[in-house]
CSV table of C-alpha atoms in Angstrom, one decimal:
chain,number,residue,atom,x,y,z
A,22,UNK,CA,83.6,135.2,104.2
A,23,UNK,CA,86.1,138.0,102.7
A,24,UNK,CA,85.1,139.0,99.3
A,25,UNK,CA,87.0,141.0,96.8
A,26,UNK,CA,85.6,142.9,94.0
A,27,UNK,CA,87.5,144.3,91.1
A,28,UNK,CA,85.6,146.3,88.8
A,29,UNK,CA,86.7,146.4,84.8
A,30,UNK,CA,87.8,149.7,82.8
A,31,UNK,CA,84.8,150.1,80.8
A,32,UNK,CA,82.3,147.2,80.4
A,33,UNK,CA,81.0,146.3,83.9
A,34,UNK,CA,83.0,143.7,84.7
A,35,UNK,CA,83.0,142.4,88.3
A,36,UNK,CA,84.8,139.2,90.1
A,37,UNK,CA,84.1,138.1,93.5
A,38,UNK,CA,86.1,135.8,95.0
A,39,UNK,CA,85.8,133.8,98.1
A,40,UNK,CA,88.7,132.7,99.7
A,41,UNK,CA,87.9,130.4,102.8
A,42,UNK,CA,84.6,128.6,103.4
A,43,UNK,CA,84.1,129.1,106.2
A,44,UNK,CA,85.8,129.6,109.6
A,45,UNK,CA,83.7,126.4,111.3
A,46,UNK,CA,83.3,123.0,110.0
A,47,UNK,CA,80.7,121.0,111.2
A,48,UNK,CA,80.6,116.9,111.4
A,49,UNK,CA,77.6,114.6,111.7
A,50,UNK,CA,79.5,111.6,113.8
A,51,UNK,CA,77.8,108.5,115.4
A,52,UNK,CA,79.4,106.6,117.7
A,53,UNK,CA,79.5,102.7,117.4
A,54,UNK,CA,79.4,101.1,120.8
A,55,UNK,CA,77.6,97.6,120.0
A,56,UNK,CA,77.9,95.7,123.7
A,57,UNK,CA,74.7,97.1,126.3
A,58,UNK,CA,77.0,98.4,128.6
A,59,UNK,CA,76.2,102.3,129.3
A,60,UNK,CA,76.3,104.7,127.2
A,61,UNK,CA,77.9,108.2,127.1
A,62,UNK,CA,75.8,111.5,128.0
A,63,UNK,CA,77.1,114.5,126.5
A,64,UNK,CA,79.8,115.8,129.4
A,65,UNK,CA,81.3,112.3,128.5
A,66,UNK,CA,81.0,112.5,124.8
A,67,UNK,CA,82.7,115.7,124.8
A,68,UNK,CA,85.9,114.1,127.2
A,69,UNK,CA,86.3,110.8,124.7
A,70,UNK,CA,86.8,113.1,122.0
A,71,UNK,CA,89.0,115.7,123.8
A,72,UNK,CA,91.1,112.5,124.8
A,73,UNK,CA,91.0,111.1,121.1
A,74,UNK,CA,92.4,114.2,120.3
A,75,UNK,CA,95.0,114.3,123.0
A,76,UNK,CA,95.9,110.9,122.2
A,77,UNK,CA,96.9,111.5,118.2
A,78,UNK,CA,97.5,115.2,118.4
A,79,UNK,CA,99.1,115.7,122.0
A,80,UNK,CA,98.4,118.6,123.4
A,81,UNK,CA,97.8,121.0,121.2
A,82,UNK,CA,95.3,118.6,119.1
A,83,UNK,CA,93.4,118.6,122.8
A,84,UNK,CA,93.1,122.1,123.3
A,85,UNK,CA,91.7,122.7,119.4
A,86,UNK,CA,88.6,124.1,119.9
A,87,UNK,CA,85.4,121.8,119.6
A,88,UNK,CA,82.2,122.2,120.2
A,89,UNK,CA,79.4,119.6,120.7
A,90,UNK,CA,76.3,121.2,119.2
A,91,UNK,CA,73.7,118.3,119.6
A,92,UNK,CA,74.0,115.2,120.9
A,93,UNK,CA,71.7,112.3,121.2
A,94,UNK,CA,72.0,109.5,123.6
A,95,UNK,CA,69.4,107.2,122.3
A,96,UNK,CA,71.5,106.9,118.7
A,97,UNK,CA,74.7,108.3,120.3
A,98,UNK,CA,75.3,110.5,117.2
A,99,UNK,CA,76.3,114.2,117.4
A,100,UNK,CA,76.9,117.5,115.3
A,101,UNK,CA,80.6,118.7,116.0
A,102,UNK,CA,82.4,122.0,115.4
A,103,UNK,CA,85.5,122.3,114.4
A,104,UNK,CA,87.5,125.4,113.4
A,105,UNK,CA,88.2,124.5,109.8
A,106,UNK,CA,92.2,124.5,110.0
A,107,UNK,CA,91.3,121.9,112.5
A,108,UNK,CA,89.3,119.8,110.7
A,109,UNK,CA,91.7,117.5,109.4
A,110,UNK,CA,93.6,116.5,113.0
A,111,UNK,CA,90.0,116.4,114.6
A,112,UNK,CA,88.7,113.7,111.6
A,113,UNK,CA,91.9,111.6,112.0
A,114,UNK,CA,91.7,111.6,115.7
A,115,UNK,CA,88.2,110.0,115.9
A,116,UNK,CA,89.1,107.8,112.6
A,117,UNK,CA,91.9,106.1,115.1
A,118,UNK,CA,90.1,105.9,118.1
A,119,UNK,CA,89.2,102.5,119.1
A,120,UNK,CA,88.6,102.1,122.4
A,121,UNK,CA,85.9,103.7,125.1
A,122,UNK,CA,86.5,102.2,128.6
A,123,UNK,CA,88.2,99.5,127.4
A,124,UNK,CA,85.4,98.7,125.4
A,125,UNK,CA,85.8,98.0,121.5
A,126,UNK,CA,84.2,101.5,119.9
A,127,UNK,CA,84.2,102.8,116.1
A,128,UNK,CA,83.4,106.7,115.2
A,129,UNK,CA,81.7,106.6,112.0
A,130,UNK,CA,81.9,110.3,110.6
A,131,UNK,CA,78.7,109.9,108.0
A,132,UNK,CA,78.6,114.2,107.3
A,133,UNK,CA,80.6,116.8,106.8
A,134,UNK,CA,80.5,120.2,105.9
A,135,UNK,CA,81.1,123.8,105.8
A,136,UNK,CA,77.7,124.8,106.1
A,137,UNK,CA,75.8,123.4,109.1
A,138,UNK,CA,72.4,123.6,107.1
A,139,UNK,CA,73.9,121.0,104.8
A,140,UNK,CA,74.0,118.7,107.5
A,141,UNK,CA,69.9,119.0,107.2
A,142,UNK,CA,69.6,116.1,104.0
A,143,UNK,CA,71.4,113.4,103.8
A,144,UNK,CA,71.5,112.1,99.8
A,145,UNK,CA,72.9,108.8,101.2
A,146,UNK,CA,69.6,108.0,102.7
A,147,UNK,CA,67.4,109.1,100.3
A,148,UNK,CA,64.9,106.5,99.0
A,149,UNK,CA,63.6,106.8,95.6
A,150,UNK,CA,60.3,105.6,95.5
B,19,UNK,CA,85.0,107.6,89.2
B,20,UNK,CA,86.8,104.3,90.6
B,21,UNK,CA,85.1,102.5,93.4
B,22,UNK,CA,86.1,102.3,96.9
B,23,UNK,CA,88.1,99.1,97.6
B,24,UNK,CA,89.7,97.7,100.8
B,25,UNK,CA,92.6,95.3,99.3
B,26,UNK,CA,93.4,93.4,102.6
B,27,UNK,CA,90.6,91.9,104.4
B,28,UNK,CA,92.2,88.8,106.7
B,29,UNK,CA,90.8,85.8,105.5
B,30,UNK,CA,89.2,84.0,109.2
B,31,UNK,CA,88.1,80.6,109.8
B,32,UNK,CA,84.7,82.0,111.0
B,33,UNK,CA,82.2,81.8,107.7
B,34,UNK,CA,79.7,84.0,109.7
B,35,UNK,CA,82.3,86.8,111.0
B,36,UNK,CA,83.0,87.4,108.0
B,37,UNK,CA,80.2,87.6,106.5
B,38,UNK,CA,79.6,90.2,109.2
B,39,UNK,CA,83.1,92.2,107.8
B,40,UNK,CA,81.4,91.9,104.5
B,41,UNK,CA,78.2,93.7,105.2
B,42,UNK,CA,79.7,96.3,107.2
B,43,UNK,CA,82.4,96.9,104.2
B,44,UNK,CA,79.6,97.4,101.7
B,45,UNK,CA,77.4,99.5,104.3
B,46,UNK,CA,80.5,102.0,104.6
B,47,UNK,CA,80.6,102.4,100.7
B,48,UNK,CA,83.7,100.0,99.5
B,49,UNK,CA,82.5,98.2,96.2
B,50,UNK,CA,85.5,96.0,96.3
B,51,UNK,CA,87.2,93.7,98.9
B,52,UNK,CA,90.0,91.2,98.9
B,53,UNK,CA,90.1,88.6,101.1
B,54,UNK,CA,93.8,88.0,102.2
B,55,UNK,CA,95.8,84.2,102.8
B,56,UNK,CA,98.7,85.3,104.8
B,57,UNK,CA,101.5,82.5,104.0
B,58,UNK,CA,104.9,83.0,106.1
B,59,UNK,CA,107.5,80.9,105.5
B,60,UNK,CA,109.3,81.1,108.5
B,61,UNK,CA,106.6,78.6,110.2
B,62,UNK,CA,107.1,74.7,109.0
B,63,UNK,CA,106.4,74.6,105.3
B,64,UNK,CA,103.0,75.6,103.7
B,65,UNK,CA,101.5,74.7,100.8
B,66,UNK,CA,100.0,77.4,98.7
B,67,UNK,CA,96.1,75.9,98.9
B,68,UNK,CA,94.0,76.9,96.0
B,69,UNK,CA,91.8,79.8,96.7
B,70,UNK,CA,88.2,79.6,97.9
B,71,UNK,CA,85.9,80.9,95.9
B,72,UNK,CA,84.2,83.3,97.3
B,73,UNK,CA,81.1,82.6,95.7
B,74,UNK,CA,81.0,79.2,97.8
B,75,UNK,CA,82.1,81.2,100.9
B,76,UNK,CA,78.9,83.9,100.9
B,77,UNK,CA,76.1,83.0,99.0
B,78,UNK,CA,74.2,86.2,99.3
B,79,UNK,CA,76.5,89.4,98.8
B,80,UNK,CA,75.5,92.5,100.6
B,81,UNK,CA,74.8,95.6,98.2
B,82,UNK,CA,76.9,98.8,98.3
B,83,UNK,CA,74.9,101.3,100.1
B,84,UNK,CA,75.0,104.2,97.7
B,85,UNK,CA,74.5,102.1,95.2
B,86,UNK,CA,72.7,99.2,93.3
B,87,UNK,CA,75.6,96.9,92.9
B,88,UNK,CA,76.6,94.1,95.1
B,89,UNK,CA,80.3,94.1,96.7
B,90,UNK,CA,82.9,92.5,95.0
B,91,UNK,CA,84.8,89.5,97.0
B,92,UNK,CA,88.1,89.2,95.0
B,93,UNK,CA,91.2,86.9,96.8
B,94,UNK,CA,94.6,87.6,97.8
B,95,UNK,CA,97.5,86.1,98.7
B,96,UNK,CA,100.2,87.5,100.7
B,97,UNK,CA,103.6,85.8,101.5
B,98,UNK,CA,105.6,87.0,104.1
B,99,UNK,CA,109.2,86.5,102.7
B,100,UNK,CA,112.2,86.7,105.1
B,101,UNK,CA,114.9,84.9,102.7
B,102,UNK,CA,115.8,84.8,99.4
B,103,UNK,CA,114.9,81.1,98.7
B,104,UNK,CA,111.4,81.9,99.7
B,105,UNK,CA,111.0,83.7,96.2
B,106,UNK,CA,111.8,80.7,94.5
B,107,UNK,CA,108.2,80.2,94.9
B,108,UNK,CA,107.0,83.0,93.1
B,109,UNK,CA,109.4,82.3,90.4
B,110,UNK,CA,108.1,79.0,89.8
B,111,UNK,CA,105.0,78.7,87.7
B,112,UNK,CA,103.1,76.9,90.4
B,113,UNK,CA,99.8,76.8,89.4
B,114,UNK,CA,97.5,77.6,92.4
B,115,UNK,CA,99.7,81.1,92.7
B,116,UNK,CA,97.9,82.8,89.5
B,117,UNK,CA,94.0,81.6,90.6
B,118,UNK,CA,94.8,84.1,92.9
B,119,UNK,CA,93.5,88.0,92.2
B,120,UNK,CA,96.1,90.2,93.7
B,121,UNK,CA,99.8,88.6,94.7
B,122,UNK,CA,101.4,90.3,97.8
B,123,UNK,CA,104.6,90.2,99.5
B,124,UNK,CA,105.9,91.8,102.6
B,125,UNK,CA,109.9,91.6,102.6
B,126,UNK,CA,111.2,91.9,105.8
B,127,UNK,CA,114.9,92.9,104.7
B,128,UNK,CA,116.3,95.6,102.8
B,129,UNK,CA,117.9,92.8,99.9
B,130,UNK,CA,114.3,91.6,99.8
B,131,UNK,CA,112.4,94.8,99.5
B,132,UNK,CA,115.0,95.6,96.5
B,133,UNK,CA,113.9,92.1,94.9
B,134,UNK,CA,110.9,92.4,95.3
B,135,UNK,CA,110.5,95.8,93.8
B,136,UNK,CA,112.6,95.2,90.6
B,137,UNK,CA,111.8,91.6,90.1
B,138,UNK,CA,109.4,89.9,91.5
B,139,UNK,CA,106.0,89.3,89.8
B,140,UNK,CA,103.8,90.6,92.1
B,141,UNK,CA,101.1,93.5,92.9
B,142,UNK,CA,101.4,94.9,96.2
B,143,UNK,CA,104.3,95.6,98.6
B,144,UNK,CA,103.6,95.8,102.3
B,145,UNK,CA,105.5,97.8,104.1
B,146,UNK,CA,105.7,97.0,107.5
B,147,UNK,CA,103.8,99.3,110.2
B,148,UNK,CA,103.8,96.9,113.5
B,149,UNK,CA,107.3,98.0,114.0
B,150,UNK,CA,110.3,100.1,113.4
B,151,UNK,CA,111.7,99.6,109.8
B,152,UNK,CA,114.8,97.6,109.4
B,153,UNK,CA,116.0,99.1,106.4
B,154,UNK,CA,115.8,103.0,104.9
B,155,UNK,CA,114.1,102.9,101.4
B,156,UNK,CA,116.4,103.8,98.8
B,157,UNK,CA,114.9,106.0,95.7
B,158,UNK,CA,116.3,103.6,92.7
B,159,UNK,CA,114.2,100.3,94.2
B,160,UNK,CA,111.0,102.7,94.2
B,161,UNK,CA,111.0,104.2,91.3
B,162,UNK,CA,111.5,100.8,89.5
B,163,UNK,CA,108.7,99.5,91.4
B,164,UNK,CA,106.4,102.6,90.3
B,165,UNK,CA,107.4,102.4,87.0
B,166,UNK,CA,106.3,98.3,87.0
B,167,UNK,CA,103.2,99.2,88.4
B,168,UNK,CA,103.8,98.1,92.2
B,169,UNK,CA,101.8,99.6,95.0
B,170,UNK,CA,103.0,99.8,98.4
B,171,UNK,CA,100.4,98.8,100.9
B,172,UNK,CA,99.9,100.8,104.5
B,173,UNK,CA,97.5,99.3,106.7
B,174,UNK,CA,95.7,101.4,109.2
B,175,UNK,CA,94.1,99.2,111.7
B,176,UNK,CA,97.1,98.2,114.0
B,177,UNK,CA,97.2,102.1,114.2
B,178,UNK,CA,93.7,101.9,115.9
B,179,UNK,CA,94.3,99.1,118.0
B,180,UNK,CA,97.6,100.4,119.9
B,181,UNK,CA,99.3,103.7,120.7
B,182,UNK,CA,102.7,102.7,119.8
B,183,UNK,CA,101.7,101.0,116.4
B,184,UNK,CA,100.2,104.4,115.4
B,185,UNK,CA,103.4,105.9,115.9
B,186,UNK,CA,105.4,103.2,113.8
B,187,UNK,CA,102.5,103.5,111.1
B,188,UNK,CA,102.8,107.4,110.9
B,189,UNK,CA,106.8,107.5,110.7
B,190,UNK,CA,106.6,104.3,108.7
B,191,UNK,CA,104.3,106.2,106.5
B,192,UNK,CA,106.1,108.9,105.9
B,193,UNK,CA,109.4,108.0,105.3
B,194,UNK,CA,107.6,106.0,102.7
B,195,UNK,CA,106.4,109.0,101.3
B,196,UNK,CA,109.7,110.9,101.2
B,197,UNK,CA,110.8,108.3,98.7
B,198,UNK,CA,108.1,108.0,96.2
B,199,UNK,CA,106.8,111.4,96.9
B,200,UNK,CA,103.6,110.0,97.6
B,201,UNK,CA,102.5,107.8,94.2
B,202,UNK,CA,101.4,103.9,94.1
B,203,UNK,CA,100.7,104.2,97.4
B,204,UNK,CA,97.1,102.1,98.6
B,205,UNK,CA,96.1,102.1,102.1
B,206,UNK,CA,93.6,99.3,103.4
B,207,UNK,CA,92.6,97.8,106.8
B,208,UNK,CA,93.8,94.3,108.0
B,209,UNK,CA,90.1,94.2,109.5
B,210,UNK,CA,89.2,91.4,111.8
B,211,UNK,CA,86.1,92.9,113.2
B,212,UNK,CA,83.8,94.7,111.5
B,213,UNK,CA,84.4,97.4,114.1
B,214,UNK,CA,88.1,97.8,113.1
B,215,UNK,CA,87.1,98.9,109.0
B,216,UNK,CA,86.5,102.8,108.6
B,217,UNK,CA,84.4,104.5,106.1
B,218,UNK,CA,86.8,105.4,102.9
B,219,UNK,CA,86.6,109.2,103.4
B,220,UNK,CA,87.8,108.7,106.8
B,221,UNK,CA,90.9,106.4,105.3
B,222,UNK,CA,91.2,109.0,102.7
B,223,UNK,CA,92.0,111.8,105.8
B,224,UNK,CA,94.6,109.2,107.3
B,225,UNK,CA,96.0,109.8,103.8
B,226,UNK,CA,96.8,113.6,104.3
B,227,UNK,CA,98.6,112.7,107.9
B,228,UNK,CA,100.9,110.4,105.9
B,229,UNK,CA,101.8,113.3,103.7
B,230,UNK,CA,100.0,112.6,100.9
B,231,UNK,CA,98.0,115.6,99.3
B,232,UNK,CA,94.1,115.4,98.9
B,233,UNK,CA,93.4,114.1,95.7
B,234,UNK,CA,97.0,111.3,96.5
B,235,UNK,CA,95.0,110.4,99.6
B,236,UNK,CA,91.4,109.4,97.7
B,237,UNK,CA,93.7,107.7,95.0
B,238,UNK,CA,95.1,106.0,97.9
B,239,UNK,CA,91.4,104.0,98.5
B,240,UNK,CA,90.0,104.2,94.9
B,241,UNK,CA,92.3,104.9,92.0
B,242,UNK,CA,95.2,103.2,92.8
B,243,UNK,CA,93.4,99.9,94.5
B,244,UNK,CA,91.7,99.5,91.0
B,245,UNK,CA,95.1,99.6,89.4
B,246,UNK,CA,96.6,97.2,91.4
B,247,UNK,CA,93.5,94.9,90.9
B,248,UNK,CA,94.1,95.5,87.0
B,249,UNK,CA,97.4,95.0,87.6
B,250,UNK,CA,97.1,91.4,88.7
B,251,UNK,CA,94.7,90.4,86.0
B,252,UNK,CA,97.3,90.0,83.8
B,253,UNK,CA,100.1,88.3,84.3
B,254,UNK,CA,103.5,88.5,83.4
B,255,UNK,CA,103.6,87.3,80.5
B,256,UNK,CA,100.8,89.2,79.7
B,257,UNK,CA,101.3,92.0,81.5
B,258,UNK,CA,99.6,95.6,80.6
B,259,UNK,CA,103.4,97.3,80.7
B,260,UNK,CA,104.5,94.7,79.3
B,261,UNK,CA,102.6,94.7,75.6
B,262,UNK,CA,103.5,98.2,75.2
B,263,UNK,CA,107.1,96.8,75.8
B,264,UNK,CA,106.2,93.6,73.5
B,265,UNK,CA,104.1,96.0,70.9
B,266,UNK,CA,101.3,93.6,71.3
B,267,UNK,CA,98.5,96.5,71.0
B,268,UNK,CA,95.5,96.6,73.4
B,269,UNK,CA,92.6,97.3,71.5
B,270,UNK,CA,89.6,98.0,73.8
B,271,UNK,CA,88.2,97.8,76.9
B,272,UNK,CA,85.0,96.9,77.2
B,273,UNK,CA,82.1,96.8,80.1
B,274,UNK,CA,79.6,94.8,80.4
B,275,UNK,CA,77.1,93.5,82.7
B,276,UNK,CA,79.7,91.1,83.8
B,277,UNK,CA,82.7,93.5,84.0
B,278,UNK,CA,85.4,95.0,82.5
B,279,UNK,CA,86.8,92.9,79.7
B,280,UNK,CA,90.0,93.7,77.7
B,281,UNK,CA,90.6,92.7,74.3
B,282,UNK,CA,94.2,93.0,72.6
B,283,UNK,CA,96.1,91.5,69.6
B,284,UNK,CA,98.7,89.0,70.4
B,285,UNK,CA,101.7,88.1,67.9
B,286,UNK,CA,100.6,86.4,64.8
B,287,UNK,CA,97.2,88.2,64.6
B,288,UNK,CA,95.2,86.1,67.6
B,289,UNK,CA,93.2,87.9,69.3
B,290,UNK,CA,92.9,87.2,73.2
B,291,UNK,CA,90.5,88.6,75.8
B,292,UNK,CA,90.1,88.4,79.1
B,293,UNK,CA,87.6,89.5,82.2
B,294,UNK,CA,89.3,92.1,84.2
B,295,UNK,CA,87.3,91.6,87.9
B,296,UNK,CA,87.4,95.3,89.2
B,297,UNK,CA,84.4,97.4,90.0
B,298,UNK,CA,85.1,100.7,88.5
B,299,UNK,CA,81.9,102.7,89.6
């Protein structure tokens, strides 16, 4: 994060701004695959979206640089990193995509962020007791 | 803040698909849908049907997740005009045409996009994104229909379905937004499995790779959606641009636990009110 200070005449007077928010986004995605054919492990995870990518963006949208930081099989959900002036070609890319294998598929993007830790709580599931 | 809608849900034959559409819509945050009657009148001639009600259609409607409200099913009609005797239609007072919510037309010419935009009674303009535009917009056309209150409709899921729609969409898209420099502008699905609808953030992003900036794009799903649903609660003759034209003065809106109800002062002191059906959470 780049800070600048600028300190007052007199009075102590002090501004910080922050300019960017971050060089990394990160996205909570699940992937919606509802027939019980098989599913993805990571390697392939990774490839569908690299090819989603390369399918809206081309070739420069596939060589943006994205990272798979978890991944779970069972749920097929993941944690993506994105550098942030990517974030906007990487979301529309798996907003479009709609097919895996020729099978019907939907990429349901339910977090995003600047800050992986606010991946952590959700406040869409929170229950209320 | 308005609510999420998705104006252009296709209406199917299958009660239980689409009660499957339905839960998925209200499990990805919309709090409004509209269930669309496509009528083209190149095929052999078609009544306009009354609407089904949708509260015969789905007995039990799903709740908004986020929320503790239950979606709202509102209906649509959309005629696909490709001649100018097909407006005839909408010019006559037929009665079934105003039981419907929201009033849609997709012109397939450049004469009937004009005509559509400067005089024809309606809510929503489609613009076409299955295939290369026949006509270039014109800026006078436009900027009548944003001053009358006319949204133009993109929809987003042919994009998903094949490569070469998405290409159509996008440049569709964004000559569109040349012209109107990105107001009135709604973007919905044309859904016909629950796997084709996206989550309204994710709409809202397509919105920035039309051209539209942020806070256009999350009009795009919210904002202007509720707008064009207000805009079709009235009608003509009682049109919200219309009484400030007419100087009959809208007193108040109201909420209740029904709704949203407007009250305003017609000529010769009567007072008329009416339900608006819009979510606007």
């Amino acid at each position: 994060m780049a800070l600048s200070e600028q300190a007052g005449a007199a009075a102590s007077f002090e501004r910080r701004v922050l300019r960017s928010a971050g060089e990394h986004h990160y996205l909570r995605v699940r992937l919606e695959l509802p027939d019980g054919g098989a599913r993805p492990n990571v390697a392939q995870f990774k490839q569908l979206v690299v090819s989603a990518l390369k399918e809206l963006h081309g070739e420069v949208g596939a060589a943006l640089p994205v990272d798979v930081l978890t991944y779970e099989e069972k749920t097929l959900s993941a944690i993506l990193r994105v550098v942030s002036s990517g974030l906007v070609k990487l979301w529309s890319a798996l907003t479009l995509l709609g097919f895996y294998q020729n099978r019907r598929c939907a990429f349901r993007v339910l977090q995003t962020s600047p800050f992986l830790l606010a991946l952590a709580g959700n406040s869409r599931e929170l229950v209320l007791d | 803040m308005a609510g999420f809608s998705d104006l252009n849900i296709p209406q199917g034959p299958d009660k239980k698909s689409m009660q499957g559409l339905l839960e998925t819509a209200a499990h990805l945050g919309y709090s409004a849908v509209a269930l669309n009657h496509v009528i083209d009148f190149k095929e052999k001639k078609q009544e306009i049907i009354k609407p089904v009600s949708p509260s015969e259609l789905f007995p039990s409607l799903p709740v908004v997740q986020g929320t503790s409200k239950r979606i709202k099913v509102l209906t649509r009609l959309t005629l696909v005009i490709s001649d100018p005797s097909h407006c005839n239609l909408l010019r006559s007072t037929s009665p079934n045409i105003r039981l419907y919510d929201i009033i849609a037309v997709f012109p397939k010419t450049e004469k009937l996009f004009h005509i559509a935009c400067t005089t024809l009674d309606v809510d929503l303009v489609c613009i076409n994104v299955t295939e290369k535009l026949p006509f270039y917009f014109r800026r006078p056309p436009v900027n009548v229909a944003i001053d009358r209150g006319i949204y133009f409709e993109l929809l987003y899921t042919p994009a998903i379905k094949d490569s070469t729609m998405r290409r159509y969409t996008i440049s569709n898209a964004i000559s569109l937004m040349q012209i109107c420099k990105g107001k009135n502008i709604v973007v919905s699905s044309a859904a016909e499995r629950p796997l084709e609808l996206r989550g309204p953030y994710d709409v809202a992003n397509l919105g920035l790779l039309f051209g539209l900036s942020e806070g256009e794009a999350k009009a795009a799903v919210s904002t202007n959606c509720r707008a064009a649903m207000l805009h079709g609660a009235f009608s003509a003759s009682q049109n919200i641009w219309e009484l400030r034209k007419n100087r009959k003065v809208l007193l108040c809106f109201t909420s209740t636990e029904t709704g949203l109800w407007a009250l305003w002062m017609q000529p010769k002191w009567m007072l008329c009110f009416r339900e608006v059906p819009v979510s606007c959470e």
